[in-house]
PDB file of C-alpha atoms and ligand atoms in Angstrom:
ATOM      1  CA  UNK T   1       0.000   0.000   0.000  1.00 95.00           C
ATOM      2  CA  UNK T   2       1.322   3.453  -0.956  1.00 96.00           C
ATOM      3  CA  UNK T   3       0.074   6.154   1.373  1.00 96.00           C
ATOM      4  CA  UNK T   4       0.190   9.906   1.719  1.00 96.00           C
ATOM      5  CA  UNK T   5      -1.234  12.609   3.936  1.00 95.00           C
ATOM      6  CA  UNK T   6      -2.391  15.008   1.212  1.00 89.00           C
ATOM      7  CA  UNK T   7      -5.484  14.782  -0.975  1.00 87.00           C
ATOM      8  CA  UNK T   8      -4.830  13.828  -4.589  1.00 83.00           C
ATOM      9  CA  UNK T   9      -1.371  12.288  -4.230  1.00 87.00           C
ATOM     10  CA  UNK T  10       1.911  13.212  -2.643  1.00 90.00           C
ATOM     11  CA  UNK T  11       2.264  16.723  -1.276  1.00 91.00           C
ATOM     12  CA  UNK T  12       4.450  18.915   0.877  1.00 91.00           C
ATOM     13  CA  UNK T  13       4.326  16.485   3.835  1.00 94.00           C
ATOM     14  CA  UNK T  14       5.778  13.674   1.736  1.00 95.00           C
ATOM     15  CA  UNK T  15       8.231  16.165   0.190  1.00 94.00           C
ATOM     16  CA  UNK T  16       9.714  17.069   3.554  1.00 92.00           C
ATOM     17  CA  UNK T  17       9.535  13.809   5.549  1.00 94.00           C
ATOM     18  CA  UNK T  18      12.422  11.312   5.795  1.00 96.00           C
ATOM     19  CA  UNK T  19      10.532   8.390   4.198  1.00 96.00           C
ATOM     20  CA  UNK T  20      11.727   7.068   0.863  1.00 96.00           C
ATOM     21  CA  UNK T  21       9.307   8.069  -1.916  1.00 96.00           C
ATOM     22  CA  UNK T  22       7.774   5.523  -4.252  1.00 96.00           C
ATOM     23  CA  UNK T  23       7.619   6.413  -8.000  1.00 94.00           C
ATOM     24  CA  UNK T  24       4.182   7.994  -7.394  1.00 93.00           C
ATOM     25  CA  UNK T  25       5.504  10.328  -4.698  1.00 94.00           C
ATOM     26  CA  UNK T  26       3.741   8.467  -1.882  1.00 96.00           C
ATOM     27  CA  UNK T  27       5.283   6.307   0.843  1.00 97.00           C
ATOM     28  CA  UNK T  28       5.133   2.493   1.021  1.00 97.00           C
ATOM     29  CA  UNK T  29       3.533   1.738   4.377  1.00 95.00           C
ATOM     30  CA  UNK T  30       5.821  -1.274   4.803  1.00 95.00           C
ATOM     31  CA  UNK T  31       8.910   0.920   4.336  1.00 96.00           C
ATOM     32  CA  UNK T  32       8.126   3.960   6.479  1.00 97.00           C
ATOM     33  CA  UNK T  33      11.099   5.617   8.149  1.00 96.00           C
ATOM     34  CA  UNK T  34      10.898   5.059  11.898  1.00 94.00           C
ATOM     35  CA  UNK T  35      12.023   8.640  12.517  1.00 96.00           C
ATOM     36  CA  UNK T  36       9.124  10.066  10.472  1.00 96.00           C
ATOM     37  CA  UNK T  37       6.438  11.736  12.581  1.00 96.00           C
ATOM     38  CA  UNK T  38       3.825  11.565   9.798  1.00 96.00           C
ATOM     39  CA  UNK T  39       3.590   8.110   8.190  1.00 96.00           C
ATOM     40  CA  UNK T  40       4.296   5.337  10.759  1.00 96.00           C
ATOM     41  CA  UNK T  41       1.094   3.887  12.279  1.00 93.00           C
ATOM     42  CA  UNK T  42       2.337   5.030  15.700  1.00 92.00           C
ATOM     43  CA  UNK T  43       2.061   8.636  14.520  1.00 93.00           C
ATOM     44  CA  UNK T  44      -1.750   8.178  14.335  1.00 93.00           C
ATOM     45  CA  UNK T  45      -2.118  10.546  11.388  1.00 95.00           C
ATOM     46  CA  UNK T  46      -4.892  10.475   8.787  1.00 95.00           C
ATOM     47  CA  UNK T  47      -3.851   9.205   5.343  1.00 95.00           C
ATOM     48  CA  UNK T  48      -5.763  11.003   2.582  1.00 94.00           C
ATOM     49  CA  UNK T  49      -4.222   9.361  -0.494  1.00 93.00           C
ATOM     50  CA  UNK T  50      -3.418   5.756  -1.208  1.00 95.00           C
ATOM     51  CA  UNK T  51      -3.377   2.870  -3.644  1.00 95.00           C
ATOM     52  CA  UNK T  52      -2.044  -0.664  -3.664  1.00 95.00           C
ATOM     53  CA  UNK T  53       1.493  -1.182  -4.956  1.00 94.00           C
ATOM     54  CA  UNK T  54       0.054  -2.974  -8.027  1.00 94.00           C
ATOM     55  CA  UNK T  55      -2.111   0.055  -8.845  1.00 93.00           C
ATOM     56  CA  UNK T  56       0.789   2.504  -8.534  1.00 92.00           C
ATOM     57  CA  UNK T  57       0.665   4.962 -11.450  1.00 86.00           C
ATOM     58  CA  UNK T  58       4.468   5.050 -11.291  1.00 88.00           C
ATOM     59  CA  UNK T  59       4.695   8.769 -11.875  1.00 86.00           C
ATOM     60  CA  UNK T  60       4.415  11.796  -9.632  1.00 89.00           C
ATOM     61  CA  UNK T  61       7.572  11.638  -7.543  1.00 93.00           C
ATOM     62  CA  UNK T  62       9.218  14.441  -9.581  1.00 93.00           C
ATOM     63  CA  UNK T  63       6.318  16.711  -8.645  1.00 92.00           C
ATOM     64  CA  UNK T  64       6.657  15.875  -4.955  1.00 94.00           C
ATOM     65  CA  UNK T  65      10.427  16.442  -5.069  1.00 94.00           C
ATOM     66  CA  UNK T  66       9.798  19.776  -6.821  1.00 95.00           C
ATOM     67  CA  UNK T  67       7.303  20.748  -4.100  1.00 93.00           C
ATOM     68  CA  UNK T  68      10.013  19.994  -1.541  1.00 94.00           C
ATOM     69  CA  UNK T  69      12.499  22.226  -3.372  1.00 95.00           C
ATOM     70  CA  UNK T  70       9.939  25.040  -3.474  1.00 95.00           C
ATOM     71  CA  UNK T  71       9.394  24.706   0.293  1.00 94.00           C
ATOM     72  CA  UNK T  72      13.164  24.809   0.902  1.00 94.00           C
ATOM     73  CA  UNK T  73      13.583  27.845  -1.386  1.00 96.00           C
ATOM     74  CA  UNK T  74      10.708  29.599   0.403  1.00 95.00           C
ATOM     75  CA  UNK T  75      12.378  28.961   3.749  1.00 95.00           C
ATOM     76  CA  UNK T  76      15.648  30.362   2.354  1.00 94.00           C
ATOM     77  CA  UNK T  77      13.825  33.614   1.516  1.00 94.00           C
ATOM     78  CA  UNK T  78      12.694  33.924   5.137  1.00 92.00           C
ATOM     79  CA  UNK T  79      16.203  33.225   6.383  1.00 92.00           C
ATOM     80  CA  UNK T  80      17.737  35.776   4.003  1.00 90.00           C
ATOM     81  CA  UNK T  81      15.104  38.340   4.987  1.00 88.00           C
ATOM     82  CA  UNK T  82      15.791  37.757   8.680  1.00 88.00           C
ATOM     83  CA  UNK T  83      19.436  38.724   8.108  1.00 84.00           C
ATOM     84  CA  UNK T  84      18.546  42.072   6.518  1.00 79.00           C
ATOM     85  CA  UNK T  85      19.350  45.122   8.601  1.00 78.00           C
ATOM     86  CA  UNK T  86      16.342  47.425   8.660  1.00 78.00           C
ATOM     87  CA  UNK T  87      16.187  49.666   5.608  1.00 74.00           C
ATOM     88  CA  UNK T  88      18.715  47.710   3.555  1.00 78.00           C
ATOM     89  CA  UNK T  89      18.389  44.937   1.005  1.00 78.00           C
ATOM     90  CA  UNK T  90      21.434  42.837   0.254  1.00 78.00           C
ATOM     91  CA  UNK T  91      22.224  40.384  -2.491  1.00 83.00           C
ATOM     92  CA  UNK T  92      21.402  37.290  -0.458  1.00 88.00           C
ATOM     93  CA  UNK T  93      17.698  38.167  -0.378  1.00 89.00           C
ATOM     94  CA  UNK T  94      17.621  38.881  -4.109  1.00 91.00           C
ATOM     95  CA  UNK T  95      19.361  35.574  -4.781  1.00 93.00           C
ATOM     96  CA  UNK T  96      16.937  33.706  -2.515  1.00 94.00           C
ATOM     97  CA  UNK T  97      13.959  35.254  -4.308  1.00 94.00           C
ATOM     98  CA  UNK T  98      15.412  34.274  -7.690  1.00 96.00           C
ATOM     99  CA  UNK T  99      15.911  30.721  -6.426  1.00 96.00           C
ATOM    100  CA  UNK T 100      12.337  30.636  -5.103  1.00 97.00           C
ATOM    101  CA  UNK T 101      10.956  31.816  -8.425  1.00 97.00           C
ATOM    102  CA  UNK T 102      12.998  29.160 -10.253  1.00 97.00           C
ATOM    103  CA  UNK T 103      11.728  26.480  -7.859  1.00 96.00           C
ATOM    104  CA  UNK T 104       8.084  27.512  -8.386  1.00 95.00           C
ATOM    105  CA  UNK T 105       8.497  27.466 -12.158  1.00 95.00           C
ATOM    106  CA  UNK T 106      10.192  24.063 -11.995  1.00 95.00           C
ATOM    107  CA  UNK T 107       7.347  22.735  -9.821  1.00 94.00           C
ATOM    108  CA  UNK T 108       4.783  23.994 -12.341  1.00 92.00           C
ATOM    109  CA  UNK T 109       6.692  22.328 -15.188  1.00 91.00           C
ATOM    110  CA  UNK T 110       6.845  19.034 -13.282  1.00 90.00           C
ATOM    111  CA  UNK T 111       3.082  19.209 -12.625  1.00 85.00           C
ATOM    112  CA  UNK T 112       2.482  19.536 -16.370  1.00 83.00           C
ATOM    113  CA  UNK T 113       4.926  16.709 -17.198  1.00 82.00           C
ATOM    114  CA  UNK T 114       3.332  14.388 -14.649  1.00 80.00           C
ATOM    115  CA  UNK T 115      -0.219  15.264 -15.647  1.00 71.00           C
ATOM    116  CA  UNK T 116       0.254  14.348 -19.292  1.00 58.00           C
ATOM    117  CA  UNK T 117       0.949  10.773 -18.279  1.00 51.00           C
ATOM    118  CA  UNK T 118      -1.545  10.463 -15.465  1.00 52.00           C
ATOM    119  CA  UNK T 119      -3.751   7.502 -16.350  1.00 54.00           C
ATOM    120  CA  UNK T 120      -6.347   8.753 -13.907  1.00 53.00           C
ATOM    121  CA  UNK T 121      -7.375  11.506 -16.276  1.00 54.00           C
ATOM    122  CA  UNK T 122      -7.078   9.566 -19.533  1.00 48.00           C
ATOM    123  CA  UNK T 123     -10.212   9.606 -21.589  1.00 45.00           C
ATOM    124  CA  UNK T 124     -12.052  12.262 -19.629  1.00 46.00           C
ATOM    125  CA  UNK T 125     -10.805  15.120 -21.760  1.00 51.00           C
ATOM    126  CA  UNK T 126      -8.724  16.937 -19.186  1.00 58.00           C
ATOM    127  CA  UNK T 127      -5.318  16.197 -20.720  1.00 62.00           C
ATOM    128  CA  UNK T 128      -3.749  19.272 -22.231  1.00 64.00           C
ATOM    129  CA  UNK T 129      -3.103  19.128 -25.973  1.00 69.00           C
ATOM    130  CA  UNK T 130      -1.918  22.701 -26.348  1.00 75.00           C
ATOM    131  CA  UNK T 131       0.351  25.023 -24.354  1.00 79.00           C
ATOM    132  CA  UNK T 132      -2.734  27.089 -23.529  1.00 80.00           C
ATOM    133  CA  UNK T 133      -4.503  24.068 -21.998  1.00 76.00           C
ATOM    134  CA  UNK T 134      -1.366  23.187 -20.056  1.00 77.00           C
ATOM    135  CA  UNK T 135      -1.253  26.740 -18.715  1.00 80.00           C
ATOM    136  CA  UNK T 136      -4.942  26.558 -17.767  1.00 79.00           C
ATOM    137  CA  UNK T 137      -4.282  23.260 -15.979  1.00 76.00           C
ATOM    138  CA  UNK T 138      -1.719  24.794 -13.582  1.00 79.00           C
ATOM    139  CA  UNK T 139      -3.338  28.227 -13.420  1.00 80.00           C
ATOM    140  CA  UNK T 140      -7.055  27.451 -13.352  1.00 75.00           C
ATOM    141  CA  UNK T 141      -9.315  29.629 -11.256  1.00 70.00           C
ATOM    142  CA  UNK T 142     -10.729  26.744  -9.258  1.00 59.00           C
ATOM    143  CA  UNK T 143      -7.371  25.322  -8.164  1.00 45.00           C
ATOM    144  CA  UNK T 144      -6.363  26.125  -4.601  1.00 46.00           C
TER     145      UNK T 144
HETATM  146 ZN1   ZN E   1       7.186   9.915   6.200  1.00 68.40          ZN
HETATM  147 ZN1   ZN E   2       2.273   4.388  -5.712  1.00 68.40          ZN
END
């Protein structure tokens, strides 16, 4: 069984926990890291995504890894900002913001790459055929 704590597949919790990620970006419940405070049964947390190992779509881990990089880049912005003396902006903050922007764009690209091959949406007309549809997929008004 592959499990995760976010709705709709692996998310930021899987991206930042010590468990090894399966190809889908979720965690195999038989291989949870004992030091993880999210996935072991003893943690008593609600799992909101899951499928059997045989039903694993085999894609999605790149998105989860990208989410993790975005989280780390976001944290780096806070750390750079905390070092700023009042009234000054130094290069470390500008560099951290550039890195954050790059991480967000990479995450968006990985979401598009993963979505094209997601069997879950095959045949229901949501797969993007054009760049415009791909843009709408990651930038739709109803997405959170
Ligand atoms: Zn974990
Ligand atoms: Zn899986």
